mmCIF file of C-alpha atoms in Angstrom:
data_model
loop_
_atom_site.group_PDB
_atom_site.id
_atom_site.type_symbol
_atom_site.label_atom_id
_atom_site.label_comp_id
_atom_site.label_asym_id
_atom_site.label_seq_id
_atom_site.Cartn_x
_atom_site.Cartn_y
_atom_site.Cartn_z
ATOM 1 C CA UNK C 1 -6.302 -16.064 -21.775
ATOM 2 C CA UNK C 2 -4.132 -16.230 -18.840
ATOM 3 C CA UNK C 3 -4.831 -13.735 -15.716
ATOM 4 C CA UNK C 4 -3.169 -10.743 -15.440
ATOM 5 C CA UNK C 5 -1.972 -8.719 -12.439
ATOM 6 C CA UNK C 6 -5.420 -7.136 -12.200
ATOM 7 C CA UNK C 7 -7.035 -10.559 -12.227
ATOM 8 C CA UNK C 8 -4.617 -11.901 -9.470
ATOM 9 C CA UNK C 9 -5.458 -9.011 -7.601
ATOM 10 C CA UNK C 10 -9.443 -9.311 -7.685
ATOM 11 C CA UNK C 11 -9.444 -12.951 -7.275
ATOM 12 C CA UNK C 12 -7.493 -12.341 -3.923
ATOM 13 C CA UNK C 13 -9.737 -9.261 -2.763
ATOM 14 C CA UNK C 14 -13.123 -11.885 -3.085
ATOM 15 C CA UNK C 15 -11.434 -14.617 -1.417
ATOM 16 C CA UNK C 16 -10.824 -12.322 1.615
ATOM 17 C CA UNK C 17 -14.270 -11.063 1.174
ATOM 18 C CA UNK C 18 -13.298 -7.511 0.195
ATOM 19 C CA UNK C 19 -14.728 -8.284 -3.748
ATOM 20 C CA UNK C 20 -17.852 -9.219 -5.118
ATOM 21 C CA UNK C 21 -16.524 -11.188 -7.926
ATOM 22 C CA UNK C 22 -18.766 -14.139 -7.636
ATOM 23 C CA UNK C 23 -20.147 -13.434 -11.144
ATOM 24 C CA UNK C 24 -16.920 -13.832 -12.656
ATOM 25 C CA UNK C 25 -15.918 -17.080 -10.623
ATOM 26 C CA UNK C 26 -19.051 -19.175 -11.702
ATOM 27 C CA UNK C 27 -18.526 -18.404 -15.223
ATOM 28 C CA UNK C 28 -14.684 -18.298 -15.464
ATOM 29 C CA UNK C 29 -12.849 -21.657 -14.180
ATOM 30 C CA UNK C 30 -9.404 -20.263 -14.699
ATOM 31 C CA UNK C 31 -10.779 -17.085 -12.199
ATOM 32 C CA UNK C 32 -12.243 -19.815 -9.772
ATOM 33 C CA UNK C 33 -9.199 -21.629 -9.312
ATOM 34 C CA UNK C 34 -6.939 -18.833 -8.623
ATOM 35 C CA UNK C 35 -9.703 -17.933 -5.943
ATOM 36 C CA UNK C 36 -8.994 -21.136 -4.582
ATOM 37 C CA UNK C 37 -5.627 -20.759 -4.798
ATOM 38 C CA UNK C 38 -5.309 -17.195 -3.274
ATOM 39 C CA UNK C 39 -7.857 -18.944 -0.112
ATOM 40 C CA UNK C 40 -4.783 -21.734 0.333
ATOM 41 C CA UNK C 41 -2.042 -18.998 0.011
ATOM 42 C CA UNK C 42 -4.079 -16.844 2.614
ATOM 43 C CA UNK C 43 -5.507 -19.184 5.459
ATOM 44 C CA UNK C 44 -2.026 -18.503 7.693
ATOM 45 C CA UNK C 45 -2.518 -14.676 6.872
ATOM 46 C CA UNK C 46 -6.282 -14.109 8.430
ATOM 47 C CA UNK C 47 -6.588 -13.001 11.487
ATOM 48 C CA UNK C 48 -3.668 -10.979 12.049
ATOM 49 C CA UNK C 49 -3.105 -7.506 13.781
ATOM 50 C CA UNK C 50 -1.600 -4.839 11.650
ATOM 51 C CA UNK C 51 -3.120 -1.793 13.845
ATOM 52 C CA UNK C 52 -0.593 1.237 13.718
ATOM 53 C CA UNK C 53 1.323 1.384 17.375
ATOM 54 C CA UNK C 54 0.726 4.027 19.685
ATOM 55 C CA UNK C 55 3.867 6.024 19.431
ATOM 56 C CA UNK C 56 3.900 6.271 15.590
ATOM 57 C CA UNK C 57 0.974 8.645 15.800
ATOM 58 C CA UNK C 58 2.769 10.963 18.019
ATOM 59 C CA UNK C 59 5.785 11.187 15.960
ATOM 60 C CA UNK C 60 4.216 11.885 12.748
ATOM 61 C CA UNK C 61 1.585 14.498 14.853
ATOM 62 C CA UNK C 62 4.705 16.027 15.992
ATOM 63 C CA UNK C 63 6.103 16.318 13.039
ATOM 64 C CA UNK C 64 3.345 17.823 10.441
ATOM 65 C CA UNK C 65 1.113 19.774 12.560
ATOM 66 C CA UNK C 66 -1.446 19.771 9.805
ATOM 67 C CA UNK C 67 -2.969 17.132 11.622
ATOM 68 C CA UNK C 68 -4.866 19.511 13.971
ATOM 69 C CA UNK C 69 -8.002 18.544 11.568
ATOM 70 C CA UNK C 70 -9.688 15.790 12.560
ATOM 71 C CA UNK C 71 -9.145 12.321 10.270
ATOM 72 C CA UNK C 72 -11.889 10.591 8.463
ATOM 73 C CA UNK C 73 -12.927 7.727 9.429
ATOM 74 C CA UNK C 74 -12.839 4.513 7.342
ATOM 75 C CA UNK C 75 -15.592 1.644 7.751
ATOM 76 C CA UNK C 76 -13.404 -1.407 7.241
ATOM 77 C CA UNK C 77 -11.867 -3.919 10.172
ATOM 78 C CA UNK C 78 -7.953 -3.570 10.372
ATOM 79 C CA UNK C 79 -7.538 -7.141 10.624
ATOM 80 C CA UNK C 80 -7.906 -7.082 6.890
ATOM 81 C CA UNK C 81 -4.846 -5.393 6.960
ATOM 82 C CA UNK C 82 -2.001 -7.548 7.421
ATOM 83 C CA UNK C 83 -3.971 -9.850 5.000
ATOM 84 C CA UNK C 84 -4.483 -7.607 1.811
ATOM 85 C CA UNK C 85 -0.700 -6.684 1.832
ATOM 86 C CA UNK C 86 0.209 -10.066 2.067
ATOM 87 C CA UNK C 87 -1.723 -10.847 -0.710
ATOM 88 C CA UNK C 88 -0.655 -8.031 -3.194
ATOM 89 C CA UNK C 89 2.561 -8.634 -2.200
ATOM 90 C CA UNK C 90 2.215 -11.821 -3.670
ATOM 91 C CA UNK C 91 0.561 -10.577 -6.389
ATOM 92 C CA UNK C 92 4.052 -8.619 -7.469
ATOM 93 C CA UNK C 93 6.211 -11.389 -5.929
ATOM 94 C CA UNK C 94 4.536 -14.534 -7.064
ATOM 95 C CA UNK C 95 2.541 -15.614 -10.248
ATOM 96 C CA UNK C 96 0.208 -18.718 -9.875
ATOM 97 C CA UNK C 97 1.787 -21.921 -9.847
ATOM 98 C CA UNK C 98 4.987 -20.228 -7.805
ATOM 99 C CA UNK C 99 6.512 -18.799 -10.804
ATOM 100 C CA UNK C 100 8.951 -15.989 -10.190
ATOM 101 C CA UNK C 101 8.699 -12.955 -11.979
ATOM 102 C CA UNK C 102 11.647 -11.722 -14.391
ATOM 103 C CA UNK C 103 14.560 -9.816 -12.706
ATOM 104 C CA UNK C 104 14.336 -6.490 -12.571
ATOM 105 C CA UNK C 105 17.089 -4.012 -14.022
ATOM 106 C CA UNK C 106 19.269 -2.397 -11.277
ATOM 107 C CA UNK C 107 18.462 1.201 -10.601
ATOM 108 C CA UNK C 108 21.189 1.708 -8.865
ATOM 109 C CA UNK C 109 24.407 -0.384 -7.478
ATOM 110 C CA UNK C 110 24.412 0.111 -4.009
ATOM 111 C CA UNK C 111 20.415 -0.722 -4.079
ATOM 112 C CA UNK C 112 20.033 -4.145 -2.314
ATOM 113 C CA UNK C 113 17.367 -6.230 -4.040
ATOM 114 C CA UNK C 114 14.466 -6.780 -1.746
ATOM 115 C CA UNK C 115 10.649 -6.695 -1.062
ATOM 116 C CA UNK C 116 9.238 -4.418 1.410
ATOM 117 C CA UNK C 117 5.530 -4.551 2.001
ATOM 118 C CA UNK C 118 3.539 -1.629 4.402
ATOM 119 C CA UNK C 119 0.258 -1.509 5.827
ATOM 120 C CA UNK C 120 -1.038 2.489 6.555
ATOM 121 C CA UNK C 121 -4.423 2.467 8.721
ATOM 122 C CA UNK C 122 -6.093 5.408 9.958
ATOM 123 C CA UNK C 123 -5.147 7.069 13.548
ATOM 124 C CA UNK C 124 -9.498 6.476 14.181
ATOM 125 C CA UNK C 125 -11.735 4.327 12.516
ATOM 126 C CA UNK C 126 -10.981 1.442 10.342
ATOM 127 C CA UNK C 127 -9.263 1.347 6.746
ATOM 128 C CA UNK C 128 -6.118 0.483 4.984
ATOM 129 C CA UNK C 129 -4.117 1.320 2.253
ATOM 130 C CA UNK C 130 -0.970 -1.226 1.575
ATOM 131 C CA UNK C 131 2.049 -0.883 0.121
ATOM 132 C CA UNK C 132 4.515 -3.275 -1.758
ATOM 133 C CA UNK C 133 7.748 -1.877 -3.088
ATOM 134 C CA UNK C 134 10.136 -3.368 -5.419
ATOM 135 C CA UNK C 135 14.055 -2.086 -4.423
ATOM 136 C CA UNK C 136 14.984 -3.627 -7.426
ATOM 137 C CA UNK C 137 13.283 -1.526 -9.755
ATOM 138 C CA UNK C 138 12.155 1.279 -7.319
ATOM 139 C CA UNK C 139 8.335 0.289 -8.233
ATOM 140 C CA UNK C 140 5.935 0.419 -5.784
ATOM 141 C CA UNK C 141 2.119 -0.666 -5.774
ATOM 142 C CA UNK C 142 -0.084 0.950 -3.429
ATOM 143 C CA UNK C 143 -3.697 -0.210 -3.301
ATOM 144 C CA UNK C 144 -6.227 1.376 -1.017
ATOM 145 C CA UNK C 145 -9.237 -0.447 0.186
ATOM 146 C CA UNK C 146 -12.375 1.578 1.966
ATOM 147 C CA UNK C 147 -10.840 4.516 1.322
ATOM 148 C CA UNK C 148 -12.983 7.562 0.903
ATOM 149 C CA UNK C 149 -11.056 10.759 0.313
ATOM 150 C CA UNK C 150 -14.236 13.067 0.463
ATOM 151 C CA UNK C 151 -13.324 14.590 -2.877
ATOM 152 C CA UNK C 152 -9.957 15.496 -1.352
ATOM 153 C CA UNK C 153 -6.086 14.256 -3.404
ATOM 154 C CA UNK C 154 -4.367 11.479 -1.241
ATOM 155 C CA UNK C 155 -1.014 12.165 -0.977
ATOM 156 C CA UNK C 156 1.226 9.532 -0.379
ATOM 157 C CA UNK C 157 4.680 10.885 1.929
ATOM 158 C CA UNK C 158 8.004 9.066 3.326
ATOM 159 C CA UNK C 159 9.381 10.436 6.221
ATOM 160 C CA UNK C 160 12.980 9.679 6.725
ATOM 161 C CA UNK C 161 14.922 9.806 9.816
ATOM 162 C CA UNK C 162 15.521 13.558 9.721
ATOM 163 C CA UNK C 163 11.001 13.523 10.044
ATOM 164 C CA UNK C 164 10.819 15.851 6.824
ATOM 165 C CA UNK C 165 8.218 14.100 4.504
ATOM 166 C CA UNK C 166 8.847 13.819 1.344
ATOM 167 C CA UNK C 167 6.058 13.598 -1.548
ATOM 168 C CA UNK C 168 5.935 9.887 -3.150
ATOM 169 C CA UNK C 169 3.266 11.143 -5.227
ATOM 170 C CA UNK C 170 -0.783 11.638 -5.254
ATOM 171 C CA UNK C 171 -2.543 8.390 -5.222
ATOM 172 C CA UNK C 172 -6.247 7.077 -6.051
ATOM 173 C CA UNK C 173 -8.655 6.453 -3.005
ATOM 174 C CA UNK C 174 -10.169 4.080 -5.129
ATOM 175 C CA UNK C 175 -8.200 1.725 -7.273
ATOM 176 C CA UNK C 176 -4.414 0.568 -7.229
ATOM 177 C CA UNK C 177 -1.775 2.121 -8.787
ATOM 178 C CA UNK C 178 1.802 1.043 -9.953
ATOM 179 C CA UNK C 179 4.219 3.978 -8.851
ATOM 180 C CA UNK C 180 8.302 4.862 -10.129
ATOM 181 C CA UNK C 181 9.862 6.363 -7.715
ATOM 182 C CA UNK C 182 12.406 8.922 -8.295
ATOM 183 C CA UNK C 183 16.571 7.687 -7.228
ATOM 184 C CA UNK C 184 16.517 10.148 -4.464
ATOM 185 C CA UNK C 185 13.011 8.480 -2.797
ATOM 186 C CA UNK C 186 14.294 4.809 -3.397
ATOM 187 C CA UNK C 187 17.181 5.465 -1.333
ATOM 188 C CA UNK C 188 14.686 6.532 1.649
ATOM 189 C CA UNK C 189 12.619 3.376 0.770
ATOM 190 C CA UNK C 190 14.732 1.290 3.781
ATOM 191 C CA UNK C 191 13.264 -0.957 6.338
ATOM 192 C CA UNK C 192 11.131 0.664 9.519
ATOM 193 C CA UNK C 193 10.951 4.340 7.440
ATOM 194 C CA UNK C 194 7.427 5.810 8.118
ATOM 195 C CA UNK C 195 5.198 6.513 5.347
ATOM 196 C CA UNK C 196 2.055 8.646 5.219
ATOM 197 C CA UNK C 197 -1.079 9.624 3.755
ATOM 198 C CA UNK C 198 -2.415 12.882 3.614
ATOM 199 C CA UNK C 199 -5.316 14.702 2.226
ATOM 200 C CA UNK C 200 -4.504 17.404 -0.324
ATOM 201 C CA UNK C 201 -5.736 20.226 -2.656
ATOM 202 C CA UNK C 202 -6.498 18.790 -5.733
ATOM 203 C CA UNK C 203 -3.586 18.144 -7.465
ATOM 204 C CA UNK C 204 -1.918 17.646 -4.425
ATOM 205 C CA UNK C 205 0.063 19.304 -2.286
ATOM 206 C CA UNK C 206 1.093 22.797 -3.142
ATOM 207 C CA UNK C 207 3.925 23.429 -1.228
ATOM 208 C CA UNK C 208 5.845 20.053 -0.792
ATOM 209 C CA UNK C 209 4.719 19.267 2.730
ATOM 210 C CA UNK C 210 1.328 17.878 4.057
ATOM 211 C CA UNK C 211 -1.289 20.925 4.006
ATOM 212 C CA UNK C 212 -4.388 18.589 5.155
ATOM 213 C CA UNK C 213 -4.603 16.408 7.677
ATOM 214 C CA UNK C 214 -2.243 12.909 7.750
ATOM 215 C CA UNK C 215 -5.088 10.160 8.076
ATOM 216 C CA UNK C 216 -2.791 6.973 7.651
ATOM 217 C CA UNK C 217 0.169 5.705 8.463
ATOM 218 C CA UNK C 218 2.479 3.029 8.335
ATOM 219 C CA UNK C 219 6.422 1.575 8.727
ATOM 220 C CA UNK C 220 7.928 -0.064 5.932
ATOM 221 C CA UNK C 221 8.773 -3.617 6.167
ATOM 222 C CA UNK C 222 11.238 -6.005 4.775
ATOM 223 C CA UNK C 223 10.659 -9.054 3.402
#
């Protein structure tokens, strides 16, 4: 049976090291090989620097003072980073062997068709939770990896140039999750927007701004 997203996704997480799926390789040669073939795609990704900068903190502490609560912090080294959200980005953007996924319906006319990928990683400690978002269709994947939420709601936010967030939804701290964004949040999804994560109430949010701290964040980047 051929591998699905879910598979593509797992055999890249072990061959960065973030998986144990050493089970499933041994005993599944189709699994091995796209193991091997995520190592290829990845070898010019390790090793880079995706670390927040310095000034993106202030603006988003300026902006939601909910931060006053001190951040959790994540055990996991950002130079992972910049190499998970290449690879789910591939995931969404490539299948193995190069194919190219089917076209996506237009949400919207004036929507350019584009890939925009976003690392978010914590303002102390280590941790990361990327981001790859399809303009086409206005779907978004957002995977987080080390994440512990300490039985809080992430809350996933864009903040626009005006610096109101905006709710893109509650996310898992645990698994990945394919997201359909509204019209009126794909036309903030541009290039070098900020996005967030706080922690929430469960449920999320109850009044349509951050209420908990903002632990992660990120700038959206085109591809």
């Amino acid at each position: 049976m051929p591998l699905n997203d879910d598979d593509e996704i797992l055999a890249a997480e072990h061959a960065l090291g973030l998986a144990d799926a050493g089970a499933r390789a041994g005993s599944d040669a189709e699994f091995a090989a796209a193991v091997e073939t995520w190592r290829e795609r990845l070898s010019l990704w390790l090793g880079g620097d995706c670390a927040a900068p310095p000034e993106l903190w202030g603006r988003i502490e300026r902006a939601l003072p909910a931060n006053d609560d001190p951040a959790r912090p994540w055990r996991f080294a950002t130079v992972a980073a910049s190499a998970v959200a290449a690879a789910l980005l591939s995931v969404v953007v490539l299948r193995p062997g190069g194919e190219s996924p089917a076209p996506a319906p237009q949400v919207a006319a004036a929507q350019p068709a584009y890939m925009m990928v976003a690392s978010l990683t914590p303002k102390d400690g280590a941790g990361v939770v990327t981001v790859s978002y399809d303009a086409r269709d206005g779907r978004m994947l957002v995977t987080p990896v080390g994440m512990d939420a300490g039985g809080k709601t992430p809350e996933l936010w864009v903040i626009p140039a005006d610096g109101k967030p905006r709710s893109l939804g509650v996310i898992p701290d645990k698994a990945a999750a394919m997201m359909l964004l509204a019209e009126e949040r794909q036309a903030m999804m541009a290039g070098g927007v900020t996005l967030a994560v706080s922690l929430e109430p469960e449920g999320g949010s109850p009044t349509g701004q951050p209420t908990g701290p903002v632990v992660m964040t990120g700038t959206m980047s085109r591809v």
